[in-house]
Short mmCIF file of C-alpha atoms and ligand atoms in Angstrom, two decimals:
data_model
loop_
_atom_site.label_atom_id
_atom_site.label_comp_id
_atom_site.label_asym_id
_atom_site.label_seq_id
_atom_site.Cartn_x
_atom_site.Cartn_y
_atom_site.Cartn_z
CA MET A 22 0.04 -0.03 -0.02
CA ASP A 23 2.89 2.39 0.71
CA ASP A 24 4.20 1.39 -2.83
CA LEU A 25 0.88 2.63 -4.34
CA LYS A 26 0.94 5.75 -2.37
CA SER A 27 4.54 6.77 -3.34
CA LYS A 28 3.80 5.70 -6.99
CA TYR A 29 0.71 7.96 -7.39
CA LEU A 30 1.83 10.89 -5.32
CA GLY A 31 5.01 10.83 -7.37
CA GLN A 32 3.14 10.71 -10.67
CA ILE A 33 0.84 13.47 -9.43
CA ALA A 34 3.78 15.64 -8.49
CA GLU A 35 5.31 14.99 -12.04
CA ALA A 36 2.05 15.67 -13.99
CA GLY A 37 2.49 18.55 -16.47
CA ASP A 38 -1.12 19.26 -17.26
CA GLU A 39 -4.76 18.48 -16.50
CA ASN A 40 -4.98 15.69 -18.95
CA ALA A 41 -2.09 13.90 -17.25
CA LEU A 42 -3.76 14.41 -13.88
CA GLU A 43 -7.00 12.92 -15.19
CA ALA A 44 -5.23 9.76 -16.51
CA ILE A 45 -3.65 9.35 -13.12
CA ARG A 46 -6.93 9.85 -11.25
CA VAL A 47 -8.57 7.15 -13.48
CA ALA A 48 -5.68 4.67 -13.02
CA ALA A 49 -5.58 5.36 -9.17
CA VAL A 50 -8.98 6.09 -7.82
CA GLY A 51 -11.23 5.55 -10.83
CA LYS A 52 -14.01 2.90 -10.75
CA LYS A 53 -11.59 0.33 -12.10
CA GLY A 54 -8.48 1.95 -10.70
CA GLU A 55 -5.89 0.25 -8.64
CA VAL A 56 -7.34 1.36 -5.26
CA ALA A 57 -10.71 -0.08 -6.32
CA LEU A 58 -9.18 -3.33 -7.18
CA LYS A 59 -7.48 -3.50 -3.78
CA MET A 60 -10.87 -2.67 -2.21
CA ARG A 61 -12.39 -5.77 -3.91
CA GLU A 62 -9.64 -7.83 -2.21
CA LEU A 63 -11.07 -6.90 1.19
CA GLY A 64 -13.72 -9.56 0.79
CA LYS A 65 -11.08 -12.27 0.78
CA MET A 66 -9.49 -10.93 3.89
CA THR A 67 -9.91 -12.06 7.48
CA PRO A 68 -12.02 -9.64 9.56
CA GLU A 69 -8.88 -8.55 11.43
CA GLU A 70 -6.94 -7.87 8.21
CA ARG A 71 -9.98 -6.16 6.84
CA GLN A 72 -10.21 -3.90 9.78
CA VAL A 73 -6.71 -2.57 9.22
CA ALA A 74 -6.74 -2.56 5.39
CA GLY A 75 -10.25 -1.04 4.86
CA PRO A 76 -9.54 2.32 6.65
CA ALA A 77 -6.05 2.33 5.15
CA LEU A 78 -7.43 2.08 1.61
CA ASN A 79 -9.98 4.79 2.31
CA ALA A 80 -7.28 7.03 3.71
CA LEU A 81 -5.11 6.30 0.64
CA LYS A 82 -7.99 7.27 -1.71
CA ASP A 83 -8.54 10.45 0.22
CA GLU A 84 -4.94 11.29 0.10
CA ILE A 85 -4.64 10.73 -3.80
CA ASN A 86 -7.76 12.83 -4.29
CA SER A 87 -6.58 15.68 -2.31
CA ALA A 88 -3.24 15.49 -3.98
CA LEU A 89 -4.99 15.55 -7.30
CA SER A 90 -6.96 18.61 -6.52
CA ALA A 91 -4.06 20.38 -4.86
CA LYS A 92 -2.03 19.69 -8.12
CA LYS A 93 -4.95 20.81 -10.29
CA SER A 94 -5.08 24.17 -8.70
CA ALA A 95 -1.40 24.49 -8.69
CA LEU A 96 -1.44 23.84 -12.53
CA ALA A 97 -4.19 26.39 -12.92
CA ASP A 98 -2.22 28.97 -10.98
CA ALA A 99 0.79 28.26 -13.06
CA ALA A 100 -1.20 28.53 -16.37
CA LEU A 101 -2.62 32.00 -15.09
CA ASP A 102 0.96 33.08 -14.17
CA GLU A 103 2.15 32.12 -17.60
CA ARG A 104 -0.72 34.13 -19.32
CA LEU A 105 -0.03 37.13 -17.09
CA ARG A 106 3.61 36.85 -18.10
CA THR A 107 3.13 36.61 -21.90
CA GLU A 108 -0.16 38.41 -22.58
CA TRP A 109 0.23 42.14 -21.91
CA LEU A 110 -0.84 45.59 -23.09
CA ASP A 111 1.24 48.53 -23.76
CA VAL A 112 -0.98 51.19 -22.42
CA THR A 113 1.46 53.90 -23.51
CA LEU A 114 1.04 53.07 -27.22
CA PRO A 115 -0.68 55.85 -29.14
CA THR A 116 -4.52 55.26 -29.73
CA ARG A 117 -5.93 54.31 -33.13
CA ALA A 118 -6.08 57.37 -35.34
CA ARG A 119 -9.69 58.96 -35.07
CA ARG A 120 -11.07 60.36 -38.31
CA GLN A 121 -11.17 64.19 -37.79
CA GLY A 122 -13.99 66.28 -39.01
CA SER A 123 -13.19 68.41 -41.97
CA ILE A 124 -14.43 71.54 -43.54
CA HIS A 125 -17.75 71.46 -45.44
CA PRO A 126 -17.33 72.10 -49.21
CA ILE A 127 -19.50 75.26 -49.00
CA SER A 128 -17.31 76.61 -46.23
CA GLN A 129 -14.27 75.69 -48.13
CA ALA A 130 -15.45 77.40 -51.23
CA THR A 131 -16.45 80.51 -49.14
CA GLU A 132 -12.95 80.64 -47.56
CA GLU A 133 -11.38 80.35 -51.01
CA LEU A 134 -13.37 82.98 -52.83
CA THR A 135 -12.99 85.31 -49.82
CA ALA A 136 -9.24 85.06 -50.06
CA ILE A 137 -9.41 85.74 -53.79
CA PHE A 138 -11.58 88.89 -53.45
CA ALA A 139 -9.27 90.02 -50.48
CA GLU A 140 -6.43 89.95 -52.88
CA LEU A 141 -8.41 92.16 -55.26
CA GLY A 142 -9.06 94.63 -52.45
CA PHE A 143 -12.44 93.62 -51.26
CA SER A 144 -13.27 93.47 -47.53
CA VAL A 145 -15.80 91.00 -46.17
CA ALA A 146 -19.18 92.00 -44.46
CA GLU A 147 -21.75 89.80 -42.84
CA GLY A 148 -25.19 90.68 -41.61
CA PRO A 149 -28.44 89.24 -40.09
CA ARG A 150 -30.45 86.50 -41.89
CA ILE A 151 -33.62 87.98 -40.76
CA GLU A 152 -34.14 91.39 -42.39
CA ASP A 153 -36.87 93.89 -42.59
CA ASP A 154 -38.51 94.38 -45.95
CA TRP A 155 -36.88 97.75 -46.41
CA TYR A 156 -33.33 96.28 -46.53
CA ASN A 157 -34.24 93.06 -48.38
CA PHE A 158 -36.53 94.76 -50.92
CA ASP A 159 -37.26 98.47 -50.95
CA ALA A 160 -33.68 99.58 -50.69
CA LEU A 161 -32.80 97.33 -53.63
CA ASN A 162 -35.51 98.93 -55.86
CA ILE A 163 -37.85 95.93 -55.54
CA PRO A 164 -41.27 97.55 -55.52
CA GLY A 165 -44.21 96.37 -53.30
CA HIS A 166 -45.88 94.60 -56.13
CA HIS A 167 -42.86 92.66 -57.41
CA PRO A 168 -43.50 88.92 -57.50
CA ALA A 169 -40.31 88.22 -55.53
CA ARG A 170 -42.11 89.60 -52.56
CA ALA A 171 -44.89 87.22 -52.67
CA GLU A 172 -45.14 84.56 -49.90
CA MET A 173 -44.79 82.14 -52.78
CA ASP A 174 -41.10 82.96 -52.95
CA THR A 175 -40.25 84.66 -49.63
CA PHE A 176 -40.42 83.34 -46.11
CA TYR A 177 -42.05 85.87 -43.85
CA MET A 178 -41.61 85.89 -40.08
CA HIS A 179 -44.70 85.40 -38.12
CA ARG A 180 -46.05 88.57 -36.63
CA ALA A 181 -47.81 88.61 -33.29
CA GLU A 182 -51.13 90.58 -32.96
CA GLY A 183 -50.43 94.26 -32.54
CA ASP A 184 -46.76 94.06 -33.66
CA ASN A 185 -46.30 97.23 -35.70
CA ARG A 186 -42.79 96.78 -36.82
CA PRO A 187 -42.31 96.46 -40.58
CA PRO A 188 -42.57 92.91 -42.02
CA HIS A 189 -39.53 90.80 -41.44
CA VAL A 190 -38.21 88.19 -43.91
CA LEU A 191 -35.55 85.56 -44.12
CA ARG A 192 -33.21 87.45 -46.51
CA THR A 193 -33.61 86.35 -50.05
CA HIS A 194 -30.08 87.54 -51.00
CA THR A 195 -27.09 89.11 -49.33
CA SER A 196 -27.64 92.46 -50.90
CA PRO A 197 -29.07 93.94 -47.61
CA VAL A 198 -25.67 93.45 -46.01
CA GLN A 199 -24.28 95.54 -48.92
CA ILE A 200 -26.90 98.37 -48.19
CA ARG A 201 -25.82 98.19 -44.58
CA SER A 202 -22.16 98.41 -45.59
CA MET A 203 -22.78 101.42 -47.73
CA GLU A 204 -24.65 103.21 -44.81
CA LYS A 205 -21.91 102.42 -42.42
CA GLN A 206 -18.82 103.07 -44.65
CA GLY A 207 -19.98 105.40 -47.31
CA ALA A 208 -18.06 105.65 -50.63
CA PRO A 209 -15.62 104.55 -51.92
CA ILE A 210 -16.31 100.95 -50.99
CA ARG A 211 -15.35 97.54 -52.02
CA VAL A 212 -16.98 94.79 -50.23
CA ILE A 213 -18.08 91.09 -50.67
CA CYS A 214 -21.00 89.66 -48.63
CA PRO A 215 -21.03 85.79 -48.50
CA GLY A 216 -23.72 83.94 -46.54
CA GLY A 217 -26.84 81.80 -46.37
CA VAL A 218 -30.04 83.11 -47.95
CA TYR A 219 -33.66 81.82 -48.16
CA ARG A 220 -36.23 81.31 -50.80
CA ALA A 221 -39.37 79.17 -50.87
CA ASP A 222 -38.09 76.68 -53.47
CA TYR A 223 -37.40 73.05 -53.23
CA ASP A 224 -36.62 70.66 -55.98
CA GLN A 225 -33.76 68.89 -57.68
CA THR A 226 -31.70 72.07 -58.10
CA HIS A 227 -33.11 74.35 -55.38
CA THR A 228 -33.01 74.09 -51.56
CA PRO A 229 -34.86 76.57 -49.41
CA MET A 230 -31.49 77.77 -47.85
CA PHE A 231 -28.59 78.21 -50.03
CA HIS A 232 -25.44 80.43 -50.16
CA GLN A 233 -24.49 83.49 -52.04
CA VAL A 234 -21.72 85.89 -52.34
CA GLU A 235 -22.32 89.36 -53.59
CA GLY A 236 -19.83 91.95 -54.48
CA LEU A 237 -20.05 95.68 -54.61
CA ALA A 238 -17.57 98.30 -55.81
CA ILE A 239 -18.42 101.94 -55.67
CA ASP A 240 -16.18 104.91 -56.53
CA LYS A 241 -16.07 107.97 -58.75
CA ASP A 242 -15.17 106.28 -61.92
CA ILE A 243 -16.16 102.71 -61.93
CA SER A 244 -17.40 100.95 -65.15
CA MET A 245 -18.35 97.59 -66.41
CA ALA A 246 -14.78 97.20 -67.65
CA ASN A 247 -13.69 97.06 -63.99
CA LEU A 248 -16.44 94.49 -63.44
CA LYS A 249 -15.33 92.33 -66.30
CA TRP A 250 -11.74 92.33 -65.08
CA VAL A 251 -12.54 91.58 -61.47
CA LEU A 252 -14.84 88.72 -62.51
CA GLU A 253 -12.09 87.36 -64.98
CA GLU A 254 -9.45 87.49 -62.20
CA PHE A 255 -11.80 85.79 -59.76
CA VAL A 256 -12.81 82.86 -62.12
CA LYS A 257 -9.15 82.20 -63.21
CA ALA A 258 -8.08 82.12 -59.44
CA PHE A 259 -11.14 80.06 -58.17
CA PHE A 260 -11.08 77.40 -60.93
CA GLU A 261 -7.25 77.47 -61.10
CA VAL A 262 -7.12 77.99 -64.81
CA GLU A 263 -4.62 80.10 -66.91
CA ASP A 264 -7.25 81.93 -68.84
CA VAL A 265 -11.01 82.23 -69.16
CA GLU A 266 -13.50 84.00 -71.56
CA LEU A 267 -16.47 85.62 -70.13
CA ARG A 268 -19.63 86.35 -72.02
CA PHE A 269 -21.91 89.07 -70.83
CA ARG A 270 -25.70 88.75 -71.83
CA ALA A 271 -28.14 91.52 -71.37
CA SER A 272 -30.48 90.73 -68.50
CA HIS A 273 -32.58 92.52 -65.91
CA PHE A 274 -32.33 92.88 -62.20
CA PRO A 275 -34.25 95.65 -60.30
CA PHE A 276 -31.09 96.72 -58.52
CA THR A 277 -28.67 97.07 -61.45
CA GLU A 278 -28.97 99.05 -64.76
CA PRO A 279 -27.62 97.90 -67.18
CA SER A 280 -27.70 94.28 -66.07
CA ALA A 281 -25.79 91.29 -67.37
CA GLU A 282 -25.70 87.57 -66.77
CA VAL A 283 -22.27 86.18 -67.10
CA ASP A 284 -21.25 82.88 -68.80
CA ILE A 285 -17.87 81.26 -68.79
CA ARG A 286 -16.51 79.41 -71.72
CA CYS A 287 -16.28 75.60 -70.99
CA SER A 288 -16.59 72.15 -72.42
CA TRP A 289 -18.36 68.97 -71.30
CA ASP A 290 -16.41 65.96 -72.40
CA ASN A 291 -18.28 62.84 -71.47
CA GLY A 292 -19.46 64.33 -68.25
CA GLN A 293 -16.20 65.94 -67.47
CA LEU A 294 -16.32 69.69 -67.06
CA LYS A 295 -13.37 71.82 -68.40
CA ILE A 296 -13.55 75.63 -67.66
CA GLY A 297 -11.83 78.09 -69.93
CA GLU A 298 -11.83 75.91 -73.13
CA GLY A 299 -14.39 74.45 -75.55
CA ASP A 300 -17.60 75.41 -77.28
CA ASP A 301 -20.04 75.64 -74.49
CA TRP A 302 -21.03 78.40 -72.15
CA MET A 303 -22.12 78.03 -68.54
CA GLU A 304 -23.92 80.74 -66.65
CA ILE A 305 -22.33 81.38 -63.35
CA LEU A 306 -23.46 84.78 -62.01
CA GLY A 307 -25.62 87.93 -62.52
CA SER A 308 -24.22 91.40 -62.35
CA GLY A 309 -24.64 95.04 -63.47
CA MET A 310 -24.00 98.66 -62.61
CA VAL A 311 -25.78 99.52 -59.37
CA HIS A 312 -29.05 101.41 -59.95
CA PRO A 313 -28.85 104.92 -58.87
CA LYS A 314 -31.79 104.49 -56.56
CA VAL A 315 -29.91 101.72 -54.75
CA ILE A 316 -26.82 103.82 -54.35
CA ALA A 317 -29.02 106.59 -52.89
CA ALA A 318 -30.69 104.01 -50.46
CA GLY A 319 -27.22 103.07 -49.24
CA GLY A 320 -26.72 106.91 -48.31
CA ILE A 321 -24.33 107.60 -51.15
CA ASP A 322 -24.82 110.31 -53.74
CA PRO A 323 -25.40 108.67 -57.05
CA GLU A 324 -24.59 111.99 -58.88
CA VAL A 325 -21.04 111.63 -57.69
CA TYR A 326 -20.61 107.83 -57.38
CA GLN A 327 -21.40 104.80 -59.44
CA GLY A 328 -20.35 101.20 -59.20
CA PHE A 329 -20.93 97.54 -60.07
CA ALA A 330 -22.33 94.65 -58.26
CA PHE A 331 -22.58 90.97 -58.83
CA GLY A 332 -24.21 87.92 -57.29
CA ILE A 333 -22.88 84.33 -57.36
CA GLY A 334 -24.34 81.12 -55.99
CA ILE A 335 -21.68 79.60 -53.76
CA ASP A 336 -23.30 76.05 -53.61
CA ARG A 337 -23.03 75.73 -57.47
CA LEU A 338 -19.56 77.09 -57.47
CA ALA A 339 -18.51 74.33 -54.94
CA MET A 340 -20.26 71.60 -56.97
CA LEU A 341 -18.46 72.68 -60.16
CA LYS A 342 -15.09 73.11 -58.45
CA TYR A 343 -15.19 69.74 -56.50
CA GLY A 344 -17.17 67.64 -59.02
CA ILE A 345 -20.28 67.25 -56.74
CA PRO A 346 -23.18 66.47 -59.10
CA ASP A 347 -26.08 66.66 -56.80
CA LEU A 348 -27.00 69.63 -54.63
CA ARG A 349 -28.52 67.30 -52.05
CA ALA A 350 -25.07 66.01 -51.07
CA PHE A 351 -24.65 69.26 -49.20
CA PHE A 352 -27.71 69.09 -47.06
CA ASP A 353 -28.88 65.38 -46.96
CA SER A 354 -28.29 63.33 -43.96
CA ASP A 355 -26.72 60.58 -46.20
CA LEU A 356 -23.08 61.09 -45.53
CA ARG A 357 -21.75 58.81 -48.19
CA TRP A 358 -21.70 61.37 -50.78
CA LEU A 359 -19.70 64.05 -48.90
CA ARG A 360 -17.22 61.29 -47.89
CA HIS A 361 -17.13 60.24 -51.59
CA TYR A 362 -16.00 63.78 -52.57
CA GLY A 363 -13.32 63.82 -49.90
CA PHE A 364 -15.18 65.93 -47.42
CA ALA A 365 -15.48 63.97 -44.21
CA ALA A 366 -16.89 66.95 -42.21
CA LEU A 367 -19.66 64.83 -40.90
CA ASP A 368 -17.59 61.79 -39.77
CA MET A 369 -17.60 62.94 -36.21
CA PRO A 370 -18.86 60.54 -33.62
CA ASN A 371 -22.36 61.09 -32.29
CA LEU A 372 -23.28 63.21 -35.32
CA HIS A 373 -25.78 61.70 -37.83
CA GLY A 374 -25.12 58.21 -36.53
CA GLY A 375 -21.58 58.71 -36.06
CA LEU A 376 -19.01 56.54 -37.83
CA SER A 377 -21.38 53.84 -39.10
CA ARG A 378 -21.17 53.17 -42.75
C1 LIG B 420 -27.89 86.59 -59.42
C2 LIG B 420 -28.00 88.05 -59.36
C3 LIG B 420 -27.06 89.91 -58.59
C4 LIG B 420 -26.61 91.98 -57.40
C5 LIG B 420 -26.84 90.61 -57.36
C6 LIG B 420 -26.57 93.97 -55.97
C7 LIG B 420 -26.37 94.35 -54.72
C8 LIG B 420 -26.38 95.71 -54.41
C9 LIG B 420 -26.75 96.55 -55.56
C10 LIG B 420 -26.91 95.99 -56.82
CL1 LIG B 420 -26.33 96.26 -52.98
N1 LIG B 420 -26.81 94.75 -57.09
N2 LIG B 420 -26.40 92.61 -56.13
C11 LIG B 420 -26.47 92.55 -58.73
C12 LIG B 420 -26.70 91.87 -59.74
C13 LIG B 420 -26.97 90.55 -59.74
O1 LIG B 420 -27.31 88.57 -58.35
O2 LIG B 420 -28.51 85.91 -60.31
N3 LIG B 420 -27.07 86.03 -58.56
C14 LIG B 420 -27.01 84.57 -58.53
#
């Protein structure tokens, strides 16, 4: 019996893993193990022998079992120590790069065109998006009966009962900012006014809020030749082309006389727009010589001063420059488009569903 004990305790001490331990358990104290065989021999013994051998076998069985479980937990501890030793994290490593937000294409276009006009001597002015109807319409020689004033086209602010202030509107162009600039600064003046404007229009090519930049230059001898040069310089710089050709078409705006719509020479080769060359023309802006009534509305003497003005849609400029075919890419909550065009502005977590694709 001492042989059995030292044999199995020795094997247990040597066992390298749980499988080896289990094999030892089966061989030693399993149903058909060596201790069980010895137990069966008890029947052949004399009662005296049995009284000694029985408890001794039980004690042996207990001893082997407790050696097995002690060894089992020692093996588990060793395995854990080994994992702790080999599996580790370097908490000082830099984190995975997070995609940063980036500028929206309309903001990008606004910054670029502002820098270009700054080089041409234009300062920048901003103003309120809610205007009274004098700044938005009357000062711009848009009479009370003009269709642009109708609620069909213009968003009017709700007015409480007894509110006697003049009607207020969401500005339909940034011209009111130029009127305010004339009032504040007087002549001579060279200013651009970029910003959001509102019209009650919504379809494939119109959104109720869009962006415009208007320019104004007033001095004692300003002509349409100055307008043409400024616009040429702007178009070349903005679209990054060596040369452009502009075409002025007679038009009408209440706030300019004469008025011209301006096209740039371009080509469309299987969907690819090239600016400055080709046989096509693309309208990009409206312009003209500021109407004397508008100069007077800005507090400047139209007998002494005259000037030019123009208005350009920024959203469309951005679409043309960055190759974005659908206006809705700017304003939809579907982020795939802006990402597609390299603008990841909305990739910030927790905004529009965060980083999900
Ligand atoms: C267009 C037309 C234009 C102006 C805007 C303007 C401003 C003042 C006085 C006179 Cl304060 N004119 N702005 C002039 C001509 C055209 O915009 O179709 N824009 C996309």
